Tab-separated table of C-alpha atoms in Angstrom:
chain	number	residue	atom	x	y	z
A	1	UNK	CA	-2.014	1.604	-24.231
A	2	UNK	CA	-3.337	-0.769	-21.235
A	3	UNK	CA	-3.997	1.529	-18.080
A	4	UNK	CA	-3.605	-1.894	-15.960
A	5	UNK	CA	0.187	-3.368	-15.672
A	6	UNK	CA	-0.975	-6.697	-13.459
A	7	UNK	CA	-3.997	-8.333	-14.964
A	8	UNK	CA	-4.611	-11.767	-13.666
A	9	UNK	CA	-7.118	-14.225	-13.049
A	10	UNK	CA	-7.824	-17.638	-11.338
A	11	UNK	CA	-4.416	-18.107	-10.431
A	12	UNK	CA	-4.049	-20.807	-8.235
A	13	UNK	CA	-0.877	-22.673	-6.536
A	14	UNK	CA	-1.142	-26.288	-4.513
A	15	UNK	CA	2.183	-27.370	-2.926
A	16	UNK	CA	2.616	-30.929	-2.383
A	17	UNK	CA	0.280	-32.234	0.462
A	18	UNK	CA	-2.292	-30.769	-1.029
A	19	UNK	CA	-2.178	-27.268	0.824
A	20	UNK	CA	-3.431	-24.508	-1.418
A	21	UNK	CA	-1.359	-21.106	-1.130
A	22	UNK	CA	-3.359	-19.388	-3.626
A	23	UNK	CA	-7.318	-19.983	-4.119
A	24	UNK	CA	-8.478	-18.346	-7.517
A	25	UNK	CA	-6.985	-15.008	-6.987
A	26	UNK	CA	-7.647	-12.436	-9.294
A	27	UNK	CA	-6.370	-8.743	-9.374
A	28	UNK	CA	-5.680	-5.820	-11.768
A	29	UNK	CA	-3.046	-3.350	-10.443
A	30	UNK	CA	-3.249	0.192	-12.201
A	31	UNK	CA	-0.492	1.666	-14.224
A	32	UNK	CA	1.582	4.153	-12.634
A	33	UNK	CA	0.556	4.502	-8.756
A	34	UNK	CA	1.293	2.611	-5.525
A	35	UNK	CA	-0.268	-0.497	-5.082
A	36	UNK	CA	-0.067	-2.243	-1.470
A	37	UNK	CA	-1.031	-5.861	-0.879
A	38	UNK	CA	-2.219	-6.387	2.397
A	39	UNK	CA	-2.487	-9.482	4.482
A	40	UNK	CA	-1.788	-11.393	7.509
A	41	UNK	CA	1.082	-14.050	7.780
A	42	UNK	CA	0.192	-17.044	5.523
A	43	UNK	CA	-2.346	-15.247	3.394
A	44	UNK	CA	-0.069	-15.975	0.396
A	45	UNK	CA	1.461	-12.637	-0.605
A	46	UNK	CA	4.924	-13.678	-0.979
A	47	UNK	CA	3.717	-16.459	-2.952
A	48	UNK	CA	1.578	-14.389	-5.829
A	49	UNK	CA	4.815	-11.810	-5.827
A	50	UNK	CA	6.803	-14.804	-6.377
A	51	UNK	CA	4.602	-16.021	-9.216
A	52	UNK	CA	4.406	-12.510	-11.224
A	53	UNK	CA	8.054	-13.014	-10.985
A	54	UNK	CA	8.621	-16.498	-12.534
A	55	UNK	CA	10.268	-17.352	-8.884
A	56	UNK	CA	7.708	-20.215	-7.972
A	57	UNK	CA	5.552	-22.119	-10.923
A	58	UNK	CA	1.657	-21.611	-10.596
A	59	UNK	CA	-0.601	-24.308	-10.652
A	60	UNK	CA	-2.531	-22.021	-12.762
A	61	UNK	CA	-2.573	-18.435	-13.564
A	62	UNK	CA	-4.508	-16.208	-16.871
A	63	UNK	CA	-3.399	-13.315	-17.235
A	64	UNK	CA	-0.595	-10.559	-18.146
A	65	UNK	CA	1.850	-8.227	-16.949
A	66	UNK	CA	2.990	-5.278	-18.847
A	67	UNK	CA	0.902	-6.393	-21.667
A	68	UNK	CA	2.582	-9.950	-22.141
A	69	UNK	CA	1.699	-13.553	-20.350
A	70	UNK	CA	2.919	-14.275	-17.002
A	71	UNK	CA	6.125	-15.684	-17.283
A	72	UNK	CA	7.065	-14.141	-20.459
A	73	UNK	CA	11.290	-14.110	-19.876
A	74	UNK	CA	11.988	-11.061	-21.734
A	75	UNK	CA	9.092	-9.099	-19.425
A	76	UNK	CA	11.786	-9.224	-16.502
A	77	UNK	CA	14.027	-7.234	-17.833
A	78	UNK	CA	11.537	-4.691	-17.475
A	79	UNK	CA	10.721	-5.133	-13.870
A	80	UNK	CA	12.550	-4.272	-10.420
A	81	UNK	CA	12.808	-6.352	-7.271
A	82	UNK	CA	13.304	-5.814	-3.717
A	83	UNK	CA	12.965	-9.261	-1.536
A	84	UNK	CA	11.913	-9.367	2.300
A	85	UNK	CA	15.437	-10.031	3.977
A	86	UNK	CA	17.523	-9.038	1.175
A	87	UNK	CA	21.223	-10.430	1.317
A	88	UNK	CA	23.898	-8.947	-0.397
A	89	UNK	CA	27.681	-10.396	-0.236
A	90	UNK	CA	29.158	-8.274	3.233
A	91	UNK	CA	32.491	-7.706	1.197
A	92	UNK	CA	31.102	-5.581	-1.307
A	93	UNK	CA	30.365	-1.809	-1.402
A	94	UNK	CA	27.296	-0.351	-1.759
A	95	UNK	CA	28.203	1.081	-5.043
A	96	UNK	CA	29.294	-2.519	-5.923
A	97	UNK	CA	26.419	-3.911	-5.202
A	98	UNK	CA	24.052	-1.816	-7.316
A	99	UNK	CA	26.897	-2.235	-10.308
A	100	UNK	CA	26.632	-5.845	-9.784
A	101	UNK	CA	23.070	-6.240	-9.918
A	102	UNK	CA	23.204	-3.616	-12.962
A	103	UNK	CA	25.767	-6.808	-14.522
A	104	UNK	CA	23.589	-9.599	-14.087
A	105	UNK	CA	20.700	-7.375	-15.283
A	106	UNK	CA	22.614	-6.958	-18.431
A	107	UNK	CA	22.750	-3.025	-17.724
A	108	UNK	CA	25.818	-2.150	-19.962
A	109	UNK	CA	29.034	-1.043	-17.997
A	110	UNK	CA	28.763	3.110	-18.975
A	111	UNK	CA	24.954	3.290	-17.881
A	112	UNK	CA	25.979	0.664	-15.060
A	113	UNK	CA	28.175	3.590	-13.427
A	114	UNK	CA	26.159	6.547	-14.156
A	115	UNK	CA	22.940	4.810	-13.100
A	116	UNK	CA	24.488	3.744	-9.751
A	117	UNK	CA	25.666	7.408	-8.700
A	118	UNK	CA	22.238	8.330	-9.648
A	119	UNK	CA	20.348	5.774	-7.188
A	120	UNK	CA	22.994	6.086	-4.715
A	121	UNK	CA	21.809	9.857	-4.359
A	122	UNK	CA	18.256	9.442	-4.553
A	123	UNK	CA	18.460	7.052	-1.839
A	124	UNK	CA	20.397	9.361	0.469
A	125	UNK	CA	23.636	6.737	0.271
A	126	UNK	CA	26.241	8.466	-1.380
A	127	UNK	CA	28.239	9.322	1.346
A	128	UNK	CA	28.526	5.933	2.123
A	129	UNK	CA	29.215	3.844	-1.398
A	130	UNK	CA	32.432	3.174	-0.837
A	131	UNK	CA	31.858	1.528	3.045
A	132	UNK	CA	31.555	-2.156	2.404
A	133	UNK	CA	28.045	-3.807	3.229
A	134	UNK	CA	29.117	-5.050	6.524
A	135	UNK	CA	29.551	-2.253	7.885
A	136	UNK	CA	25.767	-0.862	6.981
A	137	UNK	CA	22.737	-0.736	9.428
A	138	UNK	CA	19.808	-2.680	8.500
A	139	UNK	CA	18.014	0.457	7.117
A	140	UNK	CA	21.307	1.288	5.369
A	141	UNK	CA	21.130	-2.290	3.693
A	142	UNK	CA	17.845	-1.179	2.827
A	143	UNK	CA	18.535	1.656	1.231
A	144	UNK	CA	20.709	-0.179	-1.087
A	145	UNK	CA	18.448	-2.830	-1.762
A	146	UNK	CA	16.089	-0.247	-2.900
A	147	UNK	CA	18.873	1.502	-5.297
A	148	UNK	CA	19.112	-1.964	-6.925
A	149	UNK	CA	15.742	-2.796	-7.572
A	150	UNK	CA	15.908	0.563	-9.776
A	151	UNK	CA	19.079	-0.140	-11.520
A	152	UNK	CA	17.512	-1.522	-15.049
A	153	UNK	CA	14.893	1.361	-14.966
A	154	UNK	CA	12.161	-0.729	-14.714
A	155	UNK	CA	8.539	0.173	-15.552
A	156	UNK	CA	7.071	-1.973	-12.271
A	157	UNK	CA	8.963	-2.619	-9.171
A	158	UNK	CA	8.317	-4.950	-6.616
A	159	UNK	CA	9.097	-4.231	-3.116
A	160	UNK	CA	8.389	-6.558	-0.056
A	161	UNK	CA	8.186	-4.719	3.392
A	162	UNK	CA	10.888	-2.152	1.753
A	163	UNK	CA	10.631	0.086	5.425
A	164	UNK	CA	11.724	-3.131	7.292
A	165	UNK	CA	14.689	-2.106	9.588
A	166	UNK	CA	14.280	1.724	9.031
A	167	UNK	CA	14.135	4.822	11.204
A	168	UNK	CA	11.146	6.826	11.243
A	169	UNK	CA	13.370	9.589	9.513
A	170	UNK	CA	14.162	6.957	7.049
A	171	UNK	CA	10.767	5.958	6.286
A	172	UNK	CA	10.025	9.428	5.874
A	173	UNK	CA	12.904	9.818	3.223
A	174	UNK	CA	11.896	6.493	1.916
A	175	UNK	CA	8.249	7.895	1.231
A	176	UNK	CA	9.390	10.563	-0.707
A	177	UNK	CA	11.421	8.216	-2.924
A	178	UNK	CA	8.352	6.143	-3.369
A	179	UNK	CA	6.675	9.100	-4.652
A	180	UNK	CA	9.321	10.168	-6.960
A	181	UNK	CA	9.266	6.505	-8.254
A	182	UNK	CA	5.646	7.365	-9.240
A	183	UNK	CA	5.987	10.667	-10.424
A	184	UNK	CA	8.544	9.024	-13.217
A	185	UNK	CA	5.639	6.878	-14.014
A	186	UNK	CA	6.308	3.940	-12.510
A	187	UNK	CA	4.340	1.431	-10.868
A	188	UNK	CA	5.121	0.296	-7.456
A	189	UNK	CA	3.758	-2.969	-5.596
A	190	UNK	CA	4.304	-2.892	-2.332
A	191	UNK	CA	3.777	-6.183	0.182
A	192	UNK	CA	4.021	-4.756	3.680
A	193	UNK	CA	2.213	-4.895	7.365
A	194	UNK	CA	2.620	-1.334	8.236
A	195	UNK	CA	-0.899	-0.079	7.323
A	196	UNK	CA	0.215	3.270	8.567
A	197	UNK	CA	2.771	3.801	6.189
A	198	UNK	CA	0.681	2.132	2.884
A	199	UNK	CA	-1.761	4.512	4.154
A	200	UNK	CA	0.121	7.844	3.536
A	201	UNK	CA	1.442	6.468	0.179
A	202	UNK	CA	-0.902	3.703	-1.682
A	203	UNK	CA	-3.312	4.865	-4.060
A	204	UNK	CA	-4.863	1.543	-4.357
A	205	UNK	CA	-4.826	-1.296	-2.209
A	206	UNK	CA	-6.134	-5.331	-2.147
A	207	UNK	CA	-6.889	-7.180	0.943
A	208	UNK	CA	-5.732	-10.667	0.732
A	209	UNK	CA	-6.491	-13.721	3.493
A	210	UNK	CA	-6.390	-17.560	3.229
A	211	UNK	CA	-5.066	-17.515	-0.502
A	212	UNK	CA	-7.846	-15.093	-1.732
A	213	UNK	CA	-8.699	-11.770	-2.543
A	214	UNK	CA	-10.958	-10.110	-0.416
A	215	UNK	CA	-11.335	-6.391	-1.251
A	216	UNK	CA	-9.337	-4.390	-3.855
A	217	UNK	CA	-9.965	-1.079	-5.039
A	218	UNK	CA	-8.946	2.929	-4.106
A	219	UNK	CA	-8.615	3.410	-0.672
A	220	UNK	CA	-10.945	6.211	-1.236
A	221	UNK	CA	-13.595	4.087	-2.980
A	222	UNK	CA	-13.272	1.106	-0.301
A	223	UNK	CA	-13.692	3.552	2.473
A	224	UNK	CA	-16.150	5.746	1.049
A	225	UNK	CA	-19.380	4.353	3.235
A	226	UNK	CA	-17.742	5.852	6.540
A	227	UNK	CA	-16.856	9.131	5.392
A	228	UNK	CA	-18.637	11.388	8.203
A	229	UNK	CA	-18.302	14.667	9.821
A	230	UNK	CA	-17.735	15.228	13.212
A	231	UNK	CA	-18.204	17.959	15.318
A	232	UNK	CA	-17.263	18.813	18.707
A	233	UNK	CA	-19.672	21.242	20.378
A	234	UNK	CA	-19.712	23.132	23.937
A	235	UNK	CA	-23.415	24.250	24.918
A	236	UNK	CA	-26.733	22.779	25.703
A	237	UNK	CA	-28.190	20.515	22.927
A	238	UNK	CA	-31.934	19.318	24.375
A	239	UNK	CA	-35.376	19.980	23.210
A	240	UNK	CA	-35.995	20.993	19.681
A	241	UNK	CA	-32.338	21.035	18.789
A	242	UNK	CA	-31.796	17.096	19.248
A	243	UNK	CA	-35.107	17.061	16.860
A	244	UNK	CA	-33.588	18.994	14.350
A	245	UNK	CA	-30.661	17.382	14.483
A	246	UNK	CA	-32.167	13.819	14.015
A	247	UNK	CA	-34.003	15.273	11.086
A	248	UNK	CA	-30.525	15.794	9.207
A	249	UNK	CA	-29.349	12.234	10.410
A	250	UNK	CA	-26.744	13.549	13.092
A	251	UNK	CA	-25.593	11.391	15.743
A	252	UNK	CA	-25.558	12.956	19.169
A	253	UNK	CA	-23.585	11.538	21.815
A	254	UNK	CA	-22.472	13.808	24.210
A	255	UNK	CA	-20.560	16.681	22.877
A	256	UNK	CA	-19.829	14.777	19.545
A	257	UNK	CA	-22.072	14.975	16.671
A	258	UNK	CA	-21.241	12.810	13.926
A	259	UNK	CA	-23.113	13.240	10.015
A	260	UNK	CA	-22.133	10.368	7.849
A	261	UNK	CA	-22.033	12.529	4.789
A	262	UNK	CA	-19.578	13.099	1.713
A	263	UNK	CA	-21.041	17.012	0.779
A	264	UNK	CA	-20.037	19.672	3.050
A	265	UNK	CA	-22.924	21.724	1.719
A	266	UNK	CA	-25.138	19.151	3.140
A	267	UNK	CA	-23.428	20.097	6.729
A	268	UNK	CA	-24.185	23.790	6.556
A	269	UNK	CA	-27.928	23.566	7.913
A	270	UNK	CA	-26.477	21.459	11.096
A	271	UNK	CA	-23.929	24.122	11.806
A	272	UNK	CA	-27.014	27.029	11.130
A	273	UNK	CA	-29.139	25.205	14.065
A	274	UNK	CA	-26.415	24.864	16.416
A	275	UNK	CA	-25.578	28.678	16.182
A	276	UNK	CA	-29.073	29.628	16.575
A	277	UNK	CA	-29.513	27.736	19.515
A	278	UNK	CA	-26.393	29.142	21.144
A	279	UNK	CA	-23.985	25.994	20.678
A	280	UNK	CA	-20.280	26.878	20.311
A	281	UNK	CA	-18.719	24.875	17.759
A	282	UNK	CA	-15.403	23.512	18.906
A	283	UNK	CA	-13.920	21.711	16.196
A	284	UNK	CA	-15.687	20.055	12.671
A	285	UNK	CA	-13.629	17.473	11.261
A	286	UNK	CA	-13.996	15.510	8.366
A	287	UNK	CA	-13.032	11.810	9.061
A	288	UNK	CA	-13.451	7.974	7.469
A	289	UNK	CA	-12.288	4.505	8.275
A	290	UNK	CA	-8.425	3.856	8.765
A	291	UNK	CA	-7.032	1.501	6.185
A	292	UNK	CA	-6.021	-0.653	9.672
A	293	UNK	CA	-9.555	-0.553	10.615
A	294	UNK	CA	-10.385	-1.775	7.219
A	295	UNK	CA	-8.012	-3.920	7.164
A	296	UNK	CA	-9.370	-5.972	10.561
A	297	UNK	CA	-12.824	-5.634	9.214
A	298	UNK	CA	-12.060	-7.609	6.179
A	299	UNK	CA	-9.857	-10.209	7.692
A	300	UNK	CA	-11.821	-10.446	10.734
A	301	UNK	CA	-15.073	-11.126	8.752
A	302	UNK	CA	-13.737	-13.708	6.360
A	303	UNK	CA	-13.618	-17.431	6.192
A	304	UNK	CA	-14.890	-20.263	7.968
A	305	UNK	CA	-16.842	-19.003	11.402
A	306	UNK	CA	-16.276	-15.476	10.587
A	307	UNK	CA	-18.646	-12.832	12.763
A	308	UNK	CA	-21.118	-10.985	10.472
A	309	UNK	CA	-20.034	-7.349	9.339
A	310	UNK	CA	-20.272	-4.919	12.204
A	311	UNK	CA	-23.308	-2.167	11.070
A	312	UNK	CA	-21.978	1.322	10.500
A	313	UNK	CA	-23.510	3.329	13.135
A	314	UNK	CA	-26.278	5.766	11.518
A	315	UNK	CA	-27.290	3.260	9.090
A	316	UNK	CA	-30.118	1.871	11.351
A	317	UNK	CA	-34.011	3.435	10.939
A	318	UNK	CA	-36.048	3.805	13.875
């Protein structure tokens, strides 16, 4: 059994007039996790998802989804989808929308009714099931949209901006739903510009720009080189103490000490040296590059005329 649900290579899409939306995209999505596809507007994210869902025909696409060639129609019955700006008939009630989508997907009527009730409870809309969509807020419509994407019990779910229009409390509840989907063994594929949201829930990401995948992998692996310990101190840091700290590759900036290190044991001699010198350790935190910083660095350093990647502090030798 493959541990990859999407595995594509050299995916291209050229529109009339020679516009290249995708330029040789290669992508692997692990099974059973939450995957985030990031990129600025016009990067090609939506085009890529629509090709995977057979909504848009690729100019070229080699690869598989759920073990079958991209474009295999029967495989789509194992896939769920919530498009960006999804619209449903305003005159239908929330529960009716889910049952309507179930009918389109070939879900038996008795199963659809039971599944509809379960999903309404899952997204916190059971008390609004008999209200018309036209009376819903945008966030409530998004919840119904999320519920309908699960009605066929899919193995992989594509969500385009799933928390768009959802208030902070609703976003927290949405994150819980997405984690539950992951715990159920589903693969969740998210397009979103809310990097802080993705950082809290994604196991792996791909960064896309100008029709290409620039970087991909787990967030931990992509930010590994920036892992560090930051120590906030109070006291006199001078003389022999400075020399000892530098011997451990500690950067000193005022009362902030930074040590690019993954191993906590290697920080202990630094702590001992500070205590021996009578310096008070106020706080010590483990830090790494944020997803937003990673995104801005990657996109900012890509393309014609892009600046060279900034050097990480502490990496230059004197």
